[in-house]
mmCIF file of C-alpha atoms in Angstrom:
data_model
loop_
_atom_site.group_PDB
_atom_site.id
_atom_site.type_symbol
_atom_site.label_atom_id
_atom_site.label_comp_id
_atom_site.label_asym_id
_atom_site.label_seq_id
_atom_site.Cartn_x
_atom_site.Cartn_y
_atom_site.Cartn_z
ATOM 1 C CA LEU A 101 -0.002 -0.017 0.006
ATOM 2 C CA GLN A 102 2.845 2.390 0.742
ATOM 3 C CA ARG A 103 4.411 1.684 -2.649
ATOM 4 C CA ALA A 104 1.047 2.238 -4.371
ATOM 5 C CA ARG A 105 0.575 5.586 -2.613
ATOM 6 C CA ALA A 106 4.056 6.651 -3.593
ATOM 7 C CA SER A 107 3.411 5.654 -7.182
ATOM 8 C CA LEU A 108 0.108 7.539 -7.211
ATOM 9 C CA ARG A 109 1.888 10.726 -6.102
ATOM 10 C CA VAL A 110 4.242 10.409 -9.034
ATOM 11 C CA PHE A 111 1.824 9.156 -11.691
ATOM 12 C CA LYS A 112 -1.396 10.578 -10.350
ATOM 13 C CA PRO A 113 -4.034 11.447 -12.961
ATOM 14 C CA LYS A 114 -4.723 15.098 -12.975
ATOM 15 C CA ALA A 115 -6.813 17.482 -14.959
ATOM 16 C CA GLU A 116 -5.017 19.194 -17.776
ATOM 17 C CA TRP A 117 -5.966 22.835 -18.388
ATOM 18 C CA PRO A 118 -4.637 25.357 -20.850
ATOM 19 C CA SER A 119 -1.902 27.564 -19.474
ATOM 20 C CA GLY A 120 -3.152 30.625 -17.618
ATOM 21 C CA VAL A 121 -6.372 28.924 -16.431
ATOM 22 C CA ASP A 122 -7.169 28.481 -12.722
ATOM 23 C CA GLY A 123 -7.493 24.658 -12.876
ATOM 24 C CA ALA A 124 -9.388 24.269 -9.590
ATOM 25 C CA ALA A 125 -12.037 26.843 -10.426
ATOM 26 C CA ALA A 126 -12.345 25.611 -13.990
ATOM 27 C CA GLU A 127 -12.681 22.012 -12.819
ATOM 28 C CA ARG A 128 -15.483 22.946 -10.373
ATOM 29 C CA GLU A 129 -17.331 24.829 -13.088
ATOM 30 C CA LEU A 130 -17.008 21.971 -15.600
ATOM 31 C CA VAL A 131 -18.204 19.413 -13.019
ATOM 32 C CA GLN A 132 -21.171 21.652 -12.052
ATOM 33 C CA LYS A 133 -22.114 21.914 -15.739
ATOM 34 C CA TYR A 134 -21.903 18.133 -16.003
ATOM 35 C CA VAL A 135 -24.163 17.760 -12.956
ATOM 36 C CA ALA A 136 -26.670 20.263 -14.446
ATOM 37 C CA ALA A 137 -26.665 18.476 -17.767
ATOM 38 C CA CYS A 138 -27.332 15.094 -16.025
ATOM 39 C CA GLU A 139 -30.071 16.445 -13.745
ATOM 40 C CA GLN A 140 -32.004 18.518 -16.298
ATOM 41 C CA PRO A 141 -31.483 16.247 -18.521
ATOM 42 C CA ASP A 142 -29.873 18.144 -21.373
ATOM 43 C CA LEU A 143 -28.020 15.959 -23.891
ATOM 44 C CA ALA A 144 -26.835 18.936 -25.908
ATOM 45 C CA ALA A 145 -25.245 20.547 -22.851
ATOM 46 C CA PHE A 146 -23.773 17.218 -21.823
ATOM 47 C CA MET A 147 -22.215 16.711 -25.231
ATOM 48 C CA SER A 148 -20.759 20.262 -25.245
ATOM 49 C CA LEU A 149 -18.594 19.284 -22.255
ATOM 50 C CA ILE A 150 -17.105 16.165 -23.839
ATOM 51 C CA ARG A 151 -14.232 16.066 -26.286
ATOM 52 C CA GLU A 152 -15.017 14.670 -29.725
ATOM 53 C CA ASP A 153 -12.478 11.880 -29.167
ATOM 54 C CA ALA A 154 -13.691 11.061 -25.546
ATOM 55 C CA VAL A 155 -13.767 7.529 -24.309
ATOM 56 C CA GLN A 156 -16.287 5.837 -21.974
ATOM 57 C CA ARG A 157 -15.687 2.624 -20.076
ATOM 58 C CA MET A 158 -17.785 0.624 -17.621
ATOM 59 C CA PRO A 159 -15.557 -1.828 -15.783
ATOM 60 C CA PRO A 160 -15.756 -4.758 -15.539
ATOM 61 C CA GLN A 161 -17.482 -4.779 -18.942
ATOM 62 C CA PRO A 162 -14.884 -5.041 -21.736
ATOM 63 C CA GLU A 163 -16.661 -2.647 -24.058
ATOM 64 C CA ILE A 164 -15.202 0.752 -24.734
ATOM 65 C CA TRP A 165 -17.187 3.566 -26.397
ATOM 66 C CA VAL A 166 -14.973 5.850 -28.420
ATOM 67 C CA GLY A 167 -16.096 9.321 -29.487
ATOM 68 C CA ARG A 168 -18.754 11.776 -28.398
ATOM 69 C CA ASP A 169 -21.318 10.348 -30.846
ATOM 70 C CA ALA A 170 -20.861 6.817 -29.529
ATOM 71 C CA ILE A 171 -21.285 8.035 -25.935
ATOM 72 C CA LEU A 172 -24.412 9.967 -26.910
ATOM 73 C CA ARG A 173 -25.859 6.876 -28.628
ATOM 74 C CA LEU A 174 -25.157 4.805 -25.502
ATOM 75 C CA MET A 175 -27.051 7.346 -23.365
ATOM 76 C CA VAL A 176 -29.984 7.552 -25.724
ATOM 77 C CA ASP A 177 -30.181 3.758 -26.045
ATOM 78 C CA ALA A 178 -30.172 3.500 -22.227
ATOM 79 C CA GLY A 179 -33.161 5.832 -22.110
ATOM 80 C CA PHE A 180 -31.441 8.846 -20.525
ATOM 81 C CA GLY A 181 -33.775 11.778 -20.386
ATOM 82 C CA THR A 182 -36.961 9.759 -20.758
ATOM 83 C CA GLU A 183 -39.780 9.331 -18.250
ATOM 84 C CA GLU A 184 -39.121 5.579 -18.183
ATOM 85 C CA PHE A 185 -35.460 6.161 -17.187
ATOM 86 C CA GLY A 186 -36.425 8.552 -14.387
ATOM 87 C CA ARG A 187 -35.037 11.737 -12.864
ATOM 88 C CA VAL A 188 -31.347 11.969 -12.008
ATOM 89 C CA ARG A 189 -29.840 13.630 -8.940
ATOM 90 C CA CYS A 190 -26.070 13.999 -8.539
ATOM 91 C CA VAL A 191 -23.520 14.343 -5.763
ATOM 92 C CA THR A 192 -19.950 15.398 -6.532
ATOM 93 C CA THR A 193 -17.015 13.534 -5.041
ATOM 94 C CA ARG A 194 -13.485 12.484 -6.040
ATOM 95 C CA ALA A 195 -11.937 9.180 -7.116
ATOM 96 C CA ASN A 196 -8.197 8.663 -7.549
ATOM 97 C CA ARG A 197 -7.711 12.402 -7.346
ATOM 98 C CA GLN A 198 -10.071 12.968 -10.252
ATOM 99 C CA PRO A 199 -13.490 14.620 -10.155
ATOM 100 C CA ALA A 200 -16.358 12.145 -9.927
ATOM 101 C CA VAL A 201 -20.115 12.416 -9.939
ATOM 102 C CA ALA A 202 -22.352 9.968 -8.077
ATOM 103 C CA CYS A 203 -25.646 9.645 -9.932
ATOM 104 C CA TYR A 204 -28.963 8.609 -8.337
ATOM 105 C CA VAL A 205 -32.139 7.859 -10.245
ATOM 106 C CA LEU A 206 -35.773 8.334 -9.186
ATOM 107 C CA GLY A 207 -37.684 5.873 -11.341
ATOM 108 C CA LYS A 208 -41.326 6.157 -12.315
ATOM 109 C CA GLY A 209 -43.381 5.302 -9.221
ATOM 110 C CA ASP A 210 -40.351 5.275 -6.892
ATOM 111 C CA THR A 211 -40.336 7.295 -3.667
ATOM 112 C CA THR A 212 -36.519 7.473 -3.193
ATOM 113 C CA TYR A 213 -33.566 8.052 -5.468
ATOM 114 C CA ARG A 214 -31.532 4.821 -5.948
ATOM 115 C CA ALA A 215 -27.789 4.656 -6.475
ATOM 116 C CA LEU A 216 -27.111 4.348 -10.205
ATOM 117 C CA ALA A 217 -23.434 4.951 -10.980
ATOM 118 C CA VAL A 218 -20.313 6.903 -10.144
ATOM 119 C CA ASP A 219 -18.841 8.675 -13.171
ATOM 120 C CA VAL A 220 -15.116 9.344 -12.811
ATOM 121 C CA LEU A 221 -14.072 12.179 -15.126
ATOM 122 C CA ARG A 222 -10.703 12.698 -16.756
ATOM 123 C CA ILE A 223 -10.207 16.262 -17.993
ATOM 124 C CA GLU A 224 -7.881 17.300 -20.760
ATOM 125 C CA GLU A 225 -7.539 20.775 -22.237
ATOM 126 C CA GLY A 226 -10.638 21.933 -20.325
ATOM 127 C CA MET A 227 -13.023 19.234 -21.561
ATOM 128 C CA ILE A 228 -13.954 15.700 -20.441
ATOM 129 C CA SER A 229 -11.764 13.184 -22.275
ATOM 130 C CA GLU A 230 -12.804 10.029 -20.435
ATOM 131 C CA ILE A 231 -15.729 8.847 -18.346
ATOM 132 C CA VAL A 232 -15.260 5.671 -16.336
ATOM 133 C CA VAL A 233 -18.601 4.484 -14.988
ATOM 134 C CA PHE A 234 -18.800 2.262 -11.933
ATOM 135 C CA GLY A 235 -22.013 0.642 -10.650
ATOM 136 C CA PRO A 236 -23.856 1.216 -7.395
ATOM 137 C CA GLU A 237 -21.709 -1.365 -5.574
ATOM 138 C CA VAL A 238 -18.974 1.300 -5.162
ATOM 139 C CA PHE A 239 -21.142 3.863 -3.326
ATOM 140 C CA GLY A 240 -20.245 2.486 0.134
ATOM 141 C CA GLY A 241 -16.521 2.913 -0.555
ATOM 142 C CA PHE A 242 -17.162 6.612 -1.179
ATOM 143 C CA GLY A 243 -19.177 6.995 1.992
ATOM 144 C CA LEU A 244 -22.267 7.617 -0.136
ATOM 145 C CA PRO A 245 -25.744 6.347 0.815
ATOM 146 C CA ILE A 246 -27.482 3.862 -1.475
ATOM 147 C CA THR A 247 -30.688 5.942 -1.496
ATOM 148 C CA LEU A 248 -31.579 9.636 -1.241
ATOM 149 C CA ASP A 249 -34.806 11.106 0.036
ATOM 150 C CA PRO A 250 -36.276 13.385 -2.607
ATOM 151 C CA GLN A 251 -37.154 15.942 0.097
ATOM 152 C CA GLN A 252 -33.679 16.193 1.589
ATOM 153 C CA GLY A 253 -30.614 17.969 0.299
ATOM 154 C CA ALA A 254 -27.747 16.077 -1.239
ATOM 155 C CA PRO A 255 -25.208 14.565 1.177
ATOM 156 C CA THR A 256 -21.850 16.192 1.506
ATOM 157 C CA VAL A 257 -18.899 14.019 0.668
#
C-alpha cells in the first residue's frame, strides 16, 4: 500500500488545463455543468462538455465507447432523459484524485432516489476526455448512501 501511494503521487491522474487557467475553479465549473446536464437532462449541454474523441468505459465490462457520438448513442439507447429512465440527482465527489459524480435515479413510481453509478471524469484541455462509470456497488466505498430522500438535500462528501 505504501508503494502504491508513492506511485500515485508520481503518476497521479490530474486534470489538464490550458496555461493561464485556474484549474481548480475551471474544474469545479465543468463538473457543475456536467451535474446540471445530467439532472436537467440536457443531452446537448452534456455533449458540449465532452471532447469529440472522448472515451467511456464501464468496468468490468470489456466494451469501450470511443467518440462523443458513440457516448451519446449509448445514453440515448439506455433511455437517458426519458420518463421511463427517471429523474437523475447527482452528488460530486472524487476518485483517484479525479473529479467524480455519483448519480442517483428516481424511477417512475419510486419514492426514493436509488444509487445508479459513479462517473469518474478525466479532464484534458478543459473538456472531459474520459468517463469511467462504476455501478452502485462502489457507493459504500465513497461513503455515499445507497438511497436519497427526494425531500432532503444532497449529502456532502
